Amino acid sequence: MIELSDEIQSIPHSPTLWANDMVWKKRSEGETVYHMGLGEAPFPVPDRLKKALAQNAGEKEYYPAAGIPELLETIREYYRPLVGNYVDECDLIVAPGSKLILFALQAAIKGDLLVPNPSWVTYVPQSKLLQTESIRVPAQLDDEGYKIDPVILRETIHAARKEGKNPTKIILNSPSNPAGTNISEQVMEEIAQVCKEEEIFIISDEIYGLVSYDGNYTSMTKYAPEISAITTGLSKHLSMGGWRFGVSFIPKKIEGLHEALCRYISETWSCVCGPVQYAAIEAYKRHEDIEQRIKDCTDIHEHINSAICEGLRAHGIDCPKVKGGFYTYPNFRKYRKNLEQHNIKTSGDIHRYLLENYNLVSLPSTAFFGEGDDLCLRLSGCDYHDRAADALKGYQAGEKLDRAFIEKYAPRILESIAVFGSFMNDITSISTPKAA
Ligand SMILES: Cc1ncc(COP(=O)(O)O)c(C=O)c1O
């Protein structure tokens, strides 16, 4: 009998892609669906990049595993004003998406993975595929940001070692998916100190770094450059996930790491396809139109996600202030008793209730390595009803965005906020509960 491996069997379908498939099916059957499940930035590819891709369609060779030197140098110079001399202390790698680099980095660093709760959906399944342990590090979310207590981090590392685990690497992500908030510089410094003392390698997932609403790019590499790798790419700030283009900065101080990754690439994806590499050069040349596009999209993301956060708060729901990315991460803990009366006990139950009663798709905290009883949901603010291109055209640089803008370009966002009002009525009313 031909059997599948335990590792592959333990991996569920990615919850975000599952949500997307389900919405697609329901919409094709004519149903109105509120899609807060998938964080796909909806804006179109900038014309300059489309043109560059077409002009390079004939570039068909196998290229160096790490990437075309001209591209790597252009990216290095793009990041210099953002992360300073760190760029000179690193080698660069490009890949078909940063997801693959995250996997390669996890594979390259021996030992178990420290994963803050909540964290992006993919880190833990990747760790499972590599047969390493994922060790949960509690994080606290509030209006000041995403906090990891350095004392708790150290205790978690020591406790794991006592249990025979081998924590050697941590993945951090700021601005955070799913939390929609940032790790402050002070917290970064404290985490970096613990990681240096405990010899923990930092994988700093900075894919939303250019979607920080205050316009500041903050990087873990400021505090622990010699033990930190950055992963990033074009998927978020330029809304180009489907182009599959990721970047990583690999610290030279970790001996042999860059060479090991190049060997790994040579045995897996070989190289990023030529047209995409040449077109990507244009994305990193600091063309004024591209830089303006990044700023405009970030402003629109801020406006939409702040409206969701404030709309939920107006319905009495706790939601940490959003500071970057495409998401909000509300929690319903203070309604635990009301929810229990309706047989809603976990974040998965809330997710199901909203789906079954309101056709609203969210994701439960369990998709993000959270404990189900934390009663958190991740909501994505990307449901533009095919009007994102118009929203971008209709937006004037620096314009103060108002409710009329959302009504015009993303009306389903306002309707989704209203759904939460109905949900709160359901759970705080004493009438017969709907089925959870
Ligand atoms: C936090 C985070 N990291 C990494 C990725 C992977 O992005 P890509 O593989 O498109 O570069 C995503 C995509 O959703 C993400 O949200």
PDB file of C-alpha atoms and ligand atoms in Angstrom, residues 97-99 102 120 123 173 177 205 207-208 235-236 244, ligand 1:
ATOM      1  CA  GLY A  97       7.328  34.284  -2.575  1.00  0.00           C
ATOM      2  CA  SER A  98       8.652  34.879   0.935  1.00  0.00           C
ATOM      3  CA  LYS A  99       6.678  31.825   2.119  1.00  0.00           C
ATOM      4  CA  LEU A 102      10.469  31.206   5.487  1.00  0.00           C
ATOM      5  CA  TRP A 120       0.511  34.054  10.805  1.00  0.00           C
ATOM      6  CA  TYR A 123       4.672  29.233  10.411  1.00  0.00           C
ATOM      7  CA  ASN A 173       6.144  39.715  12.335  1.00  0.00           C
ATOM      8  CA  ASN A 177      -0.874  39.429  10.518  1.00  0.00           C
ATOM      9  CA  ASP A 205       8.931  38.622   8.727  1.00  0.00           C
ATOM     10  CA  ILE A 207       6.335  41.618   4.598  1.00  0.00           C
ATOM     11  CA  TYR A 208       4.022  44.394   5.900  1.00  0.00           C
ATOM     12  CA  SER A 235       2.950  40.770  -2.099  1.00  0.00           C
ATOM     13  CA  LYS A 236       1.636  43.308   0.383  1.00  0.00           C
ATOM     14  CA  ARG A 244       5.276  35.211  -6.282  1.00  0.00           C
TER      15      ARG A 244
HETATM   16  C1  LIG B   1       2.642  37.544   7.686  1.00  0.00           C
HETATM   17  C2  LIG B   1       2.878  37.002   6.319  1.00  0.00           C
HETATM   18  N1  LIG B   1       4.103  36.554   6.017  1.00  0.00           N
HETATM   19  C3  LIG B   1       4.385  36.044   4.815  1.00  0.00           C
HETATM   20  C4  LIG B   1       3.414  35.968   3.839  1.00  0.00           C
HETATM   21  C5  LIG B   1       3.803  35.309   2.529  1.00  0.00           C
HETATM   22  O1  LIG B   1       3.811  36.161   1.488  1.00  0.00           O
HETATM   23  P1  LIG B   1       4.418  35.763   0.072  1.00  0.00           P
HETATM   24  O2  LIG B   1       4.745  34.307   0.081  1.00  0.00           O
HETATM   25  O3  LIG B   1       3.370  36.130  -0.891  1.00  0.00           O
HETATM   26  O4  LIG B   1       5.679  36.606  -0.050  1.00  0.00           O
HETATM   27  C6  LIG B   1       2.118  36.429   4.093  1.00  0.00           C
HETATM   28  C7  LIG B   1       1.054  36.287   3.087  1.00  0.00           C
HETATM   29  O5  LIG B   1      -0.127  36.342   3.348  1.00  0.00           O
HETATM   30  C8  LIG B   1       1.851  36.972   5.367  1.00  0.00           C
HETATM   31  O6  LIG B   1       0.635  37.458   5.680  1.00  0.00           O
END
